CSV table of C-alpha atoms in Angstrom, one decimal:
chain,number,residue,atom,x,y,z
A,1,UNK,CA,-34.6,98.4,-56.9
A,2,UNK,CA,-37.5,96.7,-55.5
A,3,UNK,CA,-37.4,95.5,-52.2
A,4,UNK,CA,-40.4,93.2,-51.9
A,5,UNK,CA,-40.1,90.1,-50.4
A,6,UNK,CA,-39.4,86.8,-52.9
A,7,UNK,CA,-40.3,83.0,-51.6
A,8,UNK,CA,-38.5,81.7,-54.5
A,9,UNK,CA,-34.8,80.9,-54.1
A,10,UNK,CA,-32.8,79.6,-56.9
A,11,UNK,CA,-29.6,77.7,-56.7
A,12,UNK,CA,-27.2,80.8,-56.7
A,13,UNK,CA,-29.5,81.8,-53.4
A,14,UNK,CA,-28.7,78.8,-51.4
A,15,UNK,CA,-24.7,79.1,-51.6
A,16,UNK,CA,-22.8,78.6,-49.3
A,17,UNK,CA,-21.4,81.9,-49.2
A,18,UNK,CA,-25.1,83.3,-49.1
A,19,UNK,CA,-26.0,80.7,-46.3
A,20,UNK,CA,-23.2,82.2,-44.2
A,21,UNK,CA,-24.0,85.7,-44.9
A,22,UNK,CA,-27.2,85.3,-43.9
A,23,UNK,CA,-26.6,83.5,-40.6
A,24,UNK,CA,-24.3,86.7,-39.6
A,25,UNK,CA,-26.8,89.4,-40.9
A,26,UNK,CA,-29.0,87.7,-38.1
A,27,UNK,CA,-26.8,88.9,-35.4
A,28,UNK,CA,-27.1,91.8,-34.0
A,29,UNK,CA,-23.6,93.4,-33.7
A,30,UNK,CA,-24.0,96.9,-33.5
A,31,UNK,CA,-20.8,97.9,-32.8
A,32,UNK,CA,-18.7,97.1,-30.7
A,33,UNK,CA,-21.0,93.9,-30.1
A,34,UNK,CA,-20.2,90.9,-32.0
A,35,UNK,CA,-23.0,88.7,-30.9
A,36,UNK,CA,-21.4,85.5,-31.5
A,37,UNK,CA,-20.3,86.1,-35.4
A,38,UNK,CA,-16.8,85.2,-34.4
A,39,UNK,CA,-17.9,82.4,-32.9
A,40,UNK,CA,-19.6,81.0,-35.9
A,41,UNK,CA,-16.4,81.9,-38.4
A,42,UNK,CA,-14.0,80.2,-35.4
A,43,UNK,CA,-16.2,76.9,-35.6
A,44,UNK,CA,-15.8,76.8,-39.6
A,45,UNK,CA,-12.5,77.9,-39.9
A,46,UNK,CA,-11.5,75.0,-37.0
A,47,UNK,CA,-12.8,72.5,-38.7
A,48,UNK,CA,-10.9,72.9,-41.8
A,49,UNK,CA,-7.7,73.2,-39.4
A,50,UNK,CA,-7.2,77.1,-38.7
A,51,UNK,CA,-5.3,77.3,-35.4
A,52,UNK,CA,-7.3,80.5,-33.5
A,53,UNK,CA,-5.9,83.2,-31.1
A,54,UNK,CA,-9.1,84.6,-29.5
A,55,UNK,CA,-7.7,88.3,-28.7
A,56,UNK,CA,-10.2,90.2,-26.6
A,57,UNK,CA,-8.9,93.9,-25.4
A,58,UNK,CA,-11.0,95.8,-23.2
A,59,UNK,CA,-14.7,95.0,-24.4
A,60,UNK,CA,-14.0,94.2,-28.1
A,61,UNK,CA,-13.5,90.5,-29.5
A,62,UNK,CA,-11.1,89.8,-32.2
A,63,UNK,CA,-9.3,86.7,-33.3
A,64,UNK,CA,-6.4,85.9,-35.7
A,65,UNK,CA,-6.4,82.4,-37.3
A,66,UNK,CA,-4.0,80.7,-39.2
A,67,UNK,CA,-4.2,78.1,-41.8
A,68,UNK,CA,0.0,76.7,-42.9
A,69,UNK,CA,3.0,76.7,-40.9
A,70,UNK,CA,5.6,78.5,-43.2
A,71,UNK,CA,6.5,80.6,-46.0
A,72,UNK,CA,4.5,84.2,-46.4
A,73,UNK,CA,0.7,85.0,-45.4
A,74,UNK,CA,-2.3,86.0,-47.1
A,75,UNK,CA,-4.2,87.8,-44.5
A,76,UNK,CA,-7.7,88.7,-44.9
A,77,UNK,CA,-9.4,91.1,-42.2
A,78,UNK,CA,-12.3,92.6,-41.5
A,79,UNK,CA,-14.4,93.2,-39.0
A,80,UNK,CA,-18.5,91.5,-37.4
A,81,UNK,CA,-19.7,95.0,-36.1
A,82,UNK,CA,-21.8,97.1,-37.8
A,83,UNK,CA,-23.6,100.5,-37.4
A,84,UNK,CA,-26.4,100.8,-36.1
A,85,UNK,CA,-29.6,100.8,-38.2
A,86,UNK,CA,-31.5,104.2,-37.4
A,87,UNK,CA,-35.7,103.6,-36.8
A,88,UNK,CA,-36.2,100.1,-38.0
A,89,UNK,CA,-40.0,100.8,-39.1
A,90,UNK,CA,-38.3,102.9,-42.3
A,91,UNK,CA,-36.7,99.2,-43.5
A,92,UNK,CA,-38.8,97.7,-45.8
A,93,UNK,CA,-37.1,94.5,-44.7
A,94,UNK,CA,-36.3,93.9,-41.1
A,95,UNK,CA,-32.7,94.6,-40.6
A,96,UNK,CA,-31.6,91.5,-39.4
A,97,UNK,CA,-33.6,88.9,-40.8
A,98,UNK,CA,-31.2,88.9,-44.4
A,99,UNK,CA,-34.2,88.8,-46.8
A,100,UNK,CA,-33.5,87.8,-49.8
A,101,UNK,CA,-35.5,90.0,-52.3
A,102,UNK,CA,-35.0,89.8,-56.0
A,103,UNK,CA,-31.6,88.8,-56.0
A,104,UNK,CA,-30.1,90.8,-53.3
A,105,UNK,CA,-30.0,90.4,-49.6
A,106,UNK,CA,-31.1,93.2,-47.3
A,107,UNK,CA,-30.0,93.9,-44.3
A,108,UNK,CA,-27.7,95.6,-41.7
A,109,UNK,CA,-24.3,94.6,-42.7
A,110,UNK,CA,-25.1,92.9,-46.0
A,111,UNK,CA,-22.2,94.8,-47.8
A,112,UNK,CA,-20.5,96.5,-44.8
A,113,UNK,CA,-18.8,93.6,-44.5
A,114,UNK,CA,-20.8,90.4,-43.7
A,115,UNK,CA,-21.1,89.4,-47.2
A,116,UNK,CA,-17.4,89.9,-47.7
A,117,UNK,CA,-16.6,87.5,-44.3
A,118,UNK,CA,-18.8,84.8,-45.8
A,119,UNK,CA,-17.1,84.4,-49.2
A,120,UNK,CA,-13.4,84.4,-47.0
A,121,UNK,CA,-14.6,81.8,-45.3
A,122,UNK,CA,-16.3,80.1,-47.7
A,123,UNK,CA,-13.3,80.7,-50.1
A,124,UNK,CA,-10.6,79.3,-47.7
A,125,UNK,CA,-13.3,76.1,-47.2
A,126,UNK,CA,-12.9,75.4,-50.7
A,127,UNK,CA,-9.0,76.2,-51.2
A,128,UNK,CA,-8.3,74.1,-48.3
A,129,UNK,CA,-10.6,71.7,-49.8
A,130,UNK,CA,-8.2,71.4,-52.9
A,131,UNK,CA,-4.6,71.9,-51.0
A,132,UNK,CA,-4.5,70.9,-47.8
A,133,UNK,CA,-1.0,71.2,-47.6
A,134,UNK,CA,-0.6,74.6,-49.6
A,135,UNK,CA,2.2,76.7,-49.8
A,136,UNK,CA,2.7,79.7,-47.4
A,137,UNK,CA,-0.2,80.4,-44.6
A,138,UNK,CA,-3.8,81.6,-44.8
A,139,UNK,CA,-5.0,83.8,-42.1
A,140,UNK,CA,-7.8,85.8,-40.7
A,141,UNK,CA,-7.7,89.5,-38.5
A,142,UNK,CA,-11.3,89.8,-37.5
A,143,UNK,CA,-12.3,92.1,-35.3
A,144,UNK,CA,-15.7,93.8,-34.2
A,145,UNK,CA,-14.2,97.1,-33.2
A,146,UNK,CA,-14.2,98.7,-36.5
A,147,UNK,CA,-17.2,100.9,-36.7
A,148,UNK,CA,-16.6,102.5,-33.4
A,149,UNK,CA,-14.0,104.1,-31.7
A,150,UNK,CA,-11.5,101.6,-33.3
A,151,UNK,CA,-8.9,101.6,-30.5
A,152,UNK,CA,-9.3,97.7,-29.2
A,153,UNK,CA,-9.7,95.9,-32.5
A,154,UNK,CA,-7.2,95.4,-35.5
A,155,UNK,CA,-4.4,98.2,-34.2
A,156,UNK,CA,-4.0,96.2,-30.7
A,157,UNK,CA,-4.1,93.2,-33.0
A,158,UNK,CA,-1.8,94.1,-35.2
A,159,UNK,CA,0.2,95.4,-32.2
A,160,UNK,CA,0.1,91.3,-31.0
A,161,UNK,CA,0.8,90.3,-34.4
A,162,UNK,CA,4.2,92.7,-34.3
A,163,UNK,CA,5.3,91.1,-30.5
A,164,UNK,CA,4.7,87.4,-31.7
A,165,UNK,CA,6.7,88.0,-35.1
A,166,UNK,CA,3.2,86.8,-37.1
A,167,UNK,CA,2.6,90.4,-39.1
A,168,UNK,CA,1.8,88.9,-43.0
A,169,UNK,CA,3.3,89.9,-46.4
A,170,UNK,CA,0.0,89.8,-48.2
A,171,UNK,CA,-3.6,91.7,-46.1
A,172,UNK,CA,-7.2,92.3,-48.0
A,173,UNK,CA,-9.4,93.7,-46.4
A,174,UNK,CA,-13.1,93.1,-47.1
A,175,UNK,CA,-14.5,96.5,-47.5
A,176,UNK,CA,-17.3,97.1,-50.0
A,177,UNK,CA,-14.8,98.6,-52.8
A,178,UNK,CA,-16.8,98.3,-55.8
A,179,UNK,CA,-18.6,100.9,-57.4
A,180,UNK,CA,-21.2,99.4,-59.7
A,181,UNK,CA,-20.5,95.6,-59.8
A,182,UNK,CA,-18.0,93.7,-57.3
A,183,UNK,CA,-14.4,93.7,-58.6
A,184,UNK,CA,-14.5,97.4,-60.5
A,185,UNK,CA,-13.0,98.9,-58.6
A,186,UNK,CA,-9.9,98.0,-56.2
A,187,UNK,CA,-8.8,100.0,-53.3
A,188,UNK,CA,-5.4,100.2,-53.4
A,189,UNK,CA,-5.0,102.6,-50.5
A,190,UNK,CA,-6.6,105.6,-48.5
A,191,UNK,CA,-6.3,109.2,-47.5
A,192,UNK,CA,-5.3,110.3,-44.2
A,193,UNK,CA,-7.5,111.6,-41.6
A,194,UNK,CA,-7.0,114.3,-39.6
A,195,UNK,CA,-9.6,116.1,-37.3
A,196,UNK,CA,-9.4,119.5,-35.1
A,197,UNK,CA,-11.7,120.7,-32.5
A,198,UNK,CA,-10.7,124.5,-32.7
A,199,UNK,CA,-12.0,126.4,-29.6
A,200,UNK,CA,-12.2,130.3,-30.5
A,201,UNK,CA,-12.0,132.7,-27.5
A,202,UNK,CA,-13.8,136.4,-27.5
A,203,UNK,CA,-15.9,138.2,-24.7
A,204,UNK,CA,-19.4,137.6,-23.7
A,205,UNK,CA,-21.9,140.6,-24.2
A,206,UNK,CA,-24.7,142.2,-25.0
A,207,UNK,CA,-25.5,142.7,-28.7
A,208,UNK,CA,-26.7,146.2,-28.3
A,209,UNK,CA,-22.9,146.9,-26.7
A,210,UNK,CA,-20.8,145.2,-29.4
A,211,UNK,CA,-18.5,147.7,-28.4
A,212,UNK,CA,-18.3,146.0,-24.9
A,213,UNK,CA,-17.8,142.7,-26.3
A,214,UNK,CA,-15.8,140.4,-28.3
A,215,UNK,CA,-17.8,137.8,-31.1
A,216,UNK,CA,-15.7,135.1,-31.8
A,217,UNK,CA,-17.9,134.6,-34.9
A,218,UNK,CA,-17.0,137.4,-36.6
A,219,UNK,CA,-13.3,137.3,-35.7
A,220,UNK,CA,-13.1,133.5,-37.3
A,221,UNK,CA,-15.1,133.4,-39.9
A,222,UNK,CA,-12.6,135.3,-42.1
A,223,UNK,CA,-9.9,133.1,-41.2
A,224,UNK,CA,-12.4,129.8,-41.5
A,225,UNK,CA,-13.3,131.6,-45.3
A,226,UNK,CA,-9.2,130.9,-45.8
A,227,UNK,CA,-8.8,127.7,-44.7
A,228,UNK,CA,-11.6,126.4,-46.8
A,229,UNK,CA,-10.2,128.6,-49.6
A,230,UNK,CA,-6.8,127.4,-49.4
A,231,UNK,CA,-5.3,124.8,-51.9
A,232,UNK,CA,-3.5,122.0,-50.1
A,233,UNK,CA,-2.5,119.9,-52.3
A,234,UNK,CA,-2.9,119.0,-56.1
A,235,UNK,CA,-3.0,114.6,-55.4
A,236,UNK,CA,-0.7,112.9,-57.2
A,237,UNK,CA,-1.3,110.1,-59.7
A,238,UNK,CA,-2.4,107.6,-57.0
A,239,UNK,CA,-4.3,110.5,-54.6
A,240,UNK,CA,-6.8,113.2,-55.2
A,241,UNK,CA,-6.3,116.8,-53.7
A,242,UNK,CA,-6.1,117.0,-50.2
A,243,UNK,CA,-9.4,118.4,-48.8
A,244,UNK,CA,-10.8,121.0,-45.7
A,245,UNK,CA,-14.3,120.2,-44.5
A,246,UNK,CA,-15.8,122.2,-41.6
A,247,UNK,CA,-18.6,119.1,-39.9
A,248,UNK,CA,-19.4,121.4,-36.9
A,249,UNK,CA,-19.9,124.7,-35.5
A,250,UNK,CA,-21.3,125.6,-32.4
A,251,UNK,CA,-21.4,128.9,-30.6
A,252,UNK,CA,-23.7,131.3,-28.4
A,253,UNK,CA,-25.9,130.8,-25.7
A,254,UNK,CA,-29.7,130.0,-27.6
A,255,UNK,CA,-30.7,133.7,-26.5
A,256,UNK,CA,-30.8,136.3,-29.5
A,257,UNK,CA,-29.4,139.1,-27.4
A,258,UNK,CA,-26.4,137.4,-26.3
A,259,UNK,CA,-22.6,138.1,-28.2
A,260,UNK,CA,-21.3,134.4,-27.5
A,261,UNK,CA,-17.9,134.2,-25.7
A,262,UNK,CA,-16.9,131.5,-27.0
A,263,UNK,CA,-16.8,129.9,-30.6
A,264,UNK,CA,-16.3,126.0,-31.0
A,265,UNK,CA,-15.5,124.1,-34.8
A,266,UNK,CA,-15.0,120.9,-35.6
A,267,UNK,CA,-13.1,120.3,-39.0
A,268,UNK,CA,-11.5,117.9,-41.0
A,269,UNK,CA,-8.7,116.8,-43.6
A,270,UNK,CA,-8.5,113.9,-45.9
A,271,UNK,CA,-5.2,113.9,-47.0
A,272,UNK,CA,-2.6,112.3,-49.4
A,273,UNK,CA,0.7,111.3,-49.4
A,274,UNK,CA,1.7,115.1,-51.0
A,275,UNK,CA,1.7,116.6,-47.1
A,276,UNK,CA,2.0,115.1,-43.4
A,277,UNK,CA,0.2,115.7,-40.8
A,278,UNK,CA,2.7,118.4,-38.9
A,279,UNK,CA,3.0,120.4,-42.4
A,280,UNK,CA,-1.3,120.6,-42.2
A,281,UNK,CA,-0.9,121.6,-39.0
A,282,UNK,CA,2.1,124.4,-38.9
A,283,UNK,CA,-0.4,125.9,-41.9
A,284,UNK,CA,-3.5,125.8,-40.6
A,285,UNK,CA,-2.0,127.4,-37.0
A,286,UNK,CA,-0.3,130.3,-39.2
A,287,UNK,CA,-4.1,131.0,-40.9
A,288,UNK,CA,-5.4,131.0,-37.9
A,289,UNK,CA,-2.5,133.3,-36.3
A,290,UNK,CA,-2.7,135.6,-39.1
A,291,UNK,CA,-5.9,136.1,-38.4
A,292,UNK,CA,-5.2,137.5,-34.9
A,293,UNK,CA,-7.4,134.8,-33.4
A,294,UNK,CA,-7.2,133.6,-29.7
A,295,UNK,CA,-7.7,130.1,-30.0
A,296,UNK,CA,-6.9,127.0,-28.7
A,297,UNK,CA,-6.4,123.6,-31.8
A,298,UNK,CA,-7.2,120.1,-30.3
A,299,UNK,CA,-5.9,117.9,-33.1
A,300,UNK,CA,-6.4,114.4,-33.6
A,301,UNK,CA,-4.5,111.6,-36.3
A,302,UNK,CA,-7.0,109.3,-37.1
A,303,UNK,CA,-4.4,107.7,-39.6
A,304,UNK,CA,-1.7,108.1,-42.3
A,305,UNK,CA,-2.4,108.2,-46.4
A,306,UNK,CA,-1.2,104.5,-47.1
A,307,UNK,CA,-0.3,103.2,-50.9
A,308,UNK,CA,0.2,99.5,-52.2
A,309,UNK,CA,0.8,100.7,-55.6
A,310,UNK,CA,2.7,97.4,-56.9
A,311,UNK,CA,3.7,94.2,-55.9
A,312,UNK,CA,2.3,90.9,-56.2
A,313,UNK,CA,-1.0,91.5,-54.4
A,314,UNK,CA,-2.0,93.9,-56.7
A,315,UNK,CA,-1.2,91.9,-59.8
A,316,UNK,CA,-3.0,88.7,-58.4
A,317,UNK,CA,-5.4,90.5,-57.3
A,318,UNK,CA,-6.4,92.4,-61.0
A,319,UNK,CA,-5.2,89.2,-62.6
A,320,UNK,CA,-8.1,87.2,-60.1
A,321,UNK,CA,-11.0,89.7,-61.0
A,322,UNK,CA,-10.2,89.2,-64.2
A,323,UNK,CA,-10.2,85.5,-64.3
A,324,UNK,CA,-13.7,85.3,-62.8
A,325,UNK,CA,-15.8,88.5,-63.9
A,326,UNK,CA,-13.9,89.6,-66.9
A,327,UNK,CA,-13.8,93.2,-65.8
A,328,UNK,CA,-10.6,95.0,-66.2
A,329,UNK,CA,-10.6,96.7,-62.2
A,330,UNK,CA,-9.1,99.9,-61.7
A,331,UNK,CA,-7.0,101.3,-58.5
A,332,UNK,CA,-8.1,103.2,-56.3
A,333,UNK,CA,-7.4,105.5,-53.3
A,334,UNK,CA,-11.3,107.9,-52.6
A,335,UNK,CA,-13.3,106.7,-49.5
A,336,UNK,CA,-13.2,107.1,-46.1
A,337,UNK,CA,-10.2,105.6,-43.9
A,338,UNK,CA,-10.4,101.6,-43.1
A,339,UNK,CA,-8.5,99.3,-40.4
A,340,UNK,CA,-5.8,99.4,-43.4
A,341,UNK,CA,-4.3,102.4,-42.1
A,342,UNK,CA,-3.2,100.0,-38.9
A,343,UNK,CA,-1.8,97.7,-41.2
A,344,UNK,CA,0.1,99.0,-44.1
A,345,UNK,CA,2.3,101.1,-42.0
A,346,UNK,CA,3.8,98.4,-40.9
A,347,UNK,CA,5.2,97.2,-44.7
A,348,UNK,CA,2.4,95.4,-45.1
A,349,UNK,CA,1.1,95.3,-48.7
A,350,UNK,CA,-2.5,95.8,-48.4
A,351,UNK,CA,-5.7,96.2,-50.5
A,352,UNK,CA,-9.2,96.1,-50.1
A,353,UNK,CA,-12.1,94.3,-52.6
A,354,UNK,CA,-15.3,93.7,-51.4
A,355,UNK,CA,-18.9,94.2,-52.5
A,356,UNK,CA,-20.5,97.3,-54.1
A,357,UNK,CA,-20.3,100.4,-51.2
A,358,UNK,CA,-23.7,102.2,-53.1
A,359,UNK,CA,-25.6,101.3,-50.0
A,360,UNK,CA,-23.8,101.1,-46.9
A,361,UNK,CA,-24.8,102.9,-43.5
A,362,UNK,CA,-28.0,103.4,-44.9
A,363,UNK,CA,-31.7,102.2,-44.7
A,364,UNK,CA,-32.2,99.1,-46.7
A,365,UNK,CA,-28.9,97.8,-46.8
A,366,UNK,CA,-28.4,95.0,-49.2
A,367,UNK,CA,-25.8,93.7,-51.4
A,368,UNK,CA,-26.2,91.5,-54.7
A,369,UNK,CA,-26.2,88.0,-54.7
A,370,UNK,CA,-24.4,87.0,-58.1
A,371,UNK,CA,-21.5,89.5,-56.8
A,372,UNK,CA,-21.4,87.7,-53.1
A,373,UNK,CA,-20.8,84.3,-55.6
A,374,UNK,CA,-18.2,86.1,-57.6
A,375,UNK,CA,-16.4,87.2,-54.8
A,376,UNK,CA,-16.3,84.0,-53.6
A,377,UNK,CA,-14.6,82.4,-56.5
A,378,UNK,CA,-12.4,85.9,-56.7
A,379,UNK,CA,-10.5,85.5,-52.9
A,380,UNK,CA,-10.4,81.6,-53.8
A,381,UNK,CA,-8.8,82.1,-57.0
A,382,UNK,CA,-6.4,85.0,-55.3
A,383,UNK,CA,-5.8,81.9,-52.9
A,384,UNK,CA,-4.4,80.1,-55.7
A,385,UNK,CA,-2.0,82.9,-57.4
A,386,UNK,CA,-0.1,83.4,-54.5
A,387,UNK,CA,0.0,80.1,-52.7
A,388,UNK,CA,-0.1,77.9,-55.9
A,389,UNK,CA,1.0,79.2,-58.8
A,390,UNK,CA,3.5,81.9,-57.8
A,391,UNK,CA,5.6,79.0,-55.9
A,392,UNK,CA,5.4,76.6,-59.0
A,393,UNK,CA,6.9,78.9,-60.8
């Protein structure tokens, strides 16, 4: 795709939901900055009668809004922080100017999940627009703590949500699900996550005394050969396989004389609902035991394997897609984790649909036009399955 500038702009470039996009792509909200994004949302979603909750923990802004006074919630989250865009001179659009370039718009945040806040917005301007006084409640988790260290966004949110009796039946989450055109491909849940920083003991020494000394190197790497060897899982008809990747490994002092005392790896496992996190644990610990290693396993949960396999957000949701592109989308659990894994737990039925995810975190960012439209008219026409036509019936 060519990413040369266009001066033209035709009527699907001057949508609302484009408009929007663009006004947030402007902001710089690298993570965990939000830079006023929430601000601007707040000031549309007020004037079509949200009542907000501005929640700020720590250094993080979120806000929950709420559109209805009874009856069950459609909640869609997601979050105004974004990552940061490594050297900006290797863009060939300037990150945060949303270019619009031969029907896409480029920049940091375009998919990754600016575009998908517009068309909420934008879709909850226009249902509101045509029900004022709707069935059930619309609402909106935003936070801008999402591409960081994720501890004072959505899960103290959601933990605010749980102590004012608010949590909603119904959550979509923006993220760029789609593979090659918005609405493929539906996420319908996510692995788990869970990381280890394993610290490997031996004895400093030199390396013309081996016998003197004790390389950690050589005592893990048969053990590290079995982990990645081992076969977890076999997935299920909703998950793949559950999966060992080593990220880091780190030992020795720079010197090419020196045994190192000391070996340090970083690993991690994406995991599905076939295993917990204490049975990846016990059998990782019993490799490593067998092994004869002295070692020390600093584990950490980044979250649970979650699954909305059925229910009415599902169907409404395929059934929507449908309506407006035509495509029949398919279910899906592959990616990396989302804030959904601070949601679901909690009996929330949750998905996500958003743009196409081919370019996110990278250089030239951008995400297409005619999909930002479609999912648009998508979340509105969601809007009306579950608030409209599932209580006429």
């Amino acid at each position: 795709m060519s990413l040369q500038s266009t001066s033209q702009h035709s009527v699907s470039e001057q949508s609302a939901t484009v408009l929007l996009t663009q006004e947030l792509i402007r902001r710089r909200s690298v993570t965990p900055q939000d830079c006023g994004c929430q601000e601007v949302m707040i000031e549309r979603l007020s004037a079509i009668g949200f009542n907000i909750e501005r929640l700020r923990f720590g250094d993080v802004d979120n806000f929950w809004a709420v559109h209805g006074s009874s009856g069950p919630t459609l909640c869609f989250a997601g979050h105004t922080d974004v990552v940061p865009t490594g050297p900006e001179e290797n863009w060939q659009q300037p990150p945060f100017e949303a270019t619009i370039t031969d029907g896409y718009i480029v920049g940091r945040g375009a998919a990754d999940m600016k575009g998908s806040l517009a068309a909420m917005v934008v879709a909850a301007e226009r249902f509101v627009a045509e029900h004022p006084d709707h069935y059930g409640r619309i609402a909106f988790l935003i936070t801008s703590d999402e591409e960081g260290i994720a501890i004072n966004g959505t899960v103290k949110v959601v933990e605010w949500l749980q102590q004012h009796n608010q949590l909603p039946e119904w959550c979509l989450i923006g993220e760029p699900s789609s593979t090659n055109q918005c609405g493929d491909v539906i996420k319908n849940g996510r692995r788990g996550s869970l990381g280890c920083t394993l610290t490997v003991k031996g004895q400093q020494g030199h390396v013309a005394y081996p016998h003197l000394a004790d390389n950690p190197v050589h005592r893990a790497a048969p053990a590290l050969a079995a982990l990645a060897s081992e076969v977890w899982d076999n997935g299920n008809q909703f998950f793949p396989a559950t999966s060992f990747q080593i990220s880091n490994i780190q030992a020795g002092t720079g010197a090419t004389n020196v045994i190192p005392g000391e070996l340090q790896v970083i690993f991690n496992f994406r995991f599905s609902t076939e295993l917990t996190e204490q049975q990846i644990v016990q059998r990782t610990e019993k490799i490593l035991d067998d092994h004869g290693l002295q070692y020390a396993a600093d584990w950490n949960l980044s979250g649970h394997p979650f699954l909305t396999s059925e229910g009415a957000l599902v169907s409404a949701t395929v059934e929507s897609i449908a309506a407006v592109t035509g495509l029949a989308a398919e279910l899906s659990t592959a990616g990396g984790t989302s804030d959904g894994r601070f949601i679901a737990p909690l009996g929330v039925q949750v998905i996500e649909l958003g743009p196409v995810n081919a370019s996110i975190h990278k250089i030239d960012e951008n995400t297409n036009i005619d999909d930002l439209n479609n999912l648009t008219a998508i979340y509105q026409t969601l809007l009306g399955k579950l608030l409209v036509s599932a209580h006429a019936q």
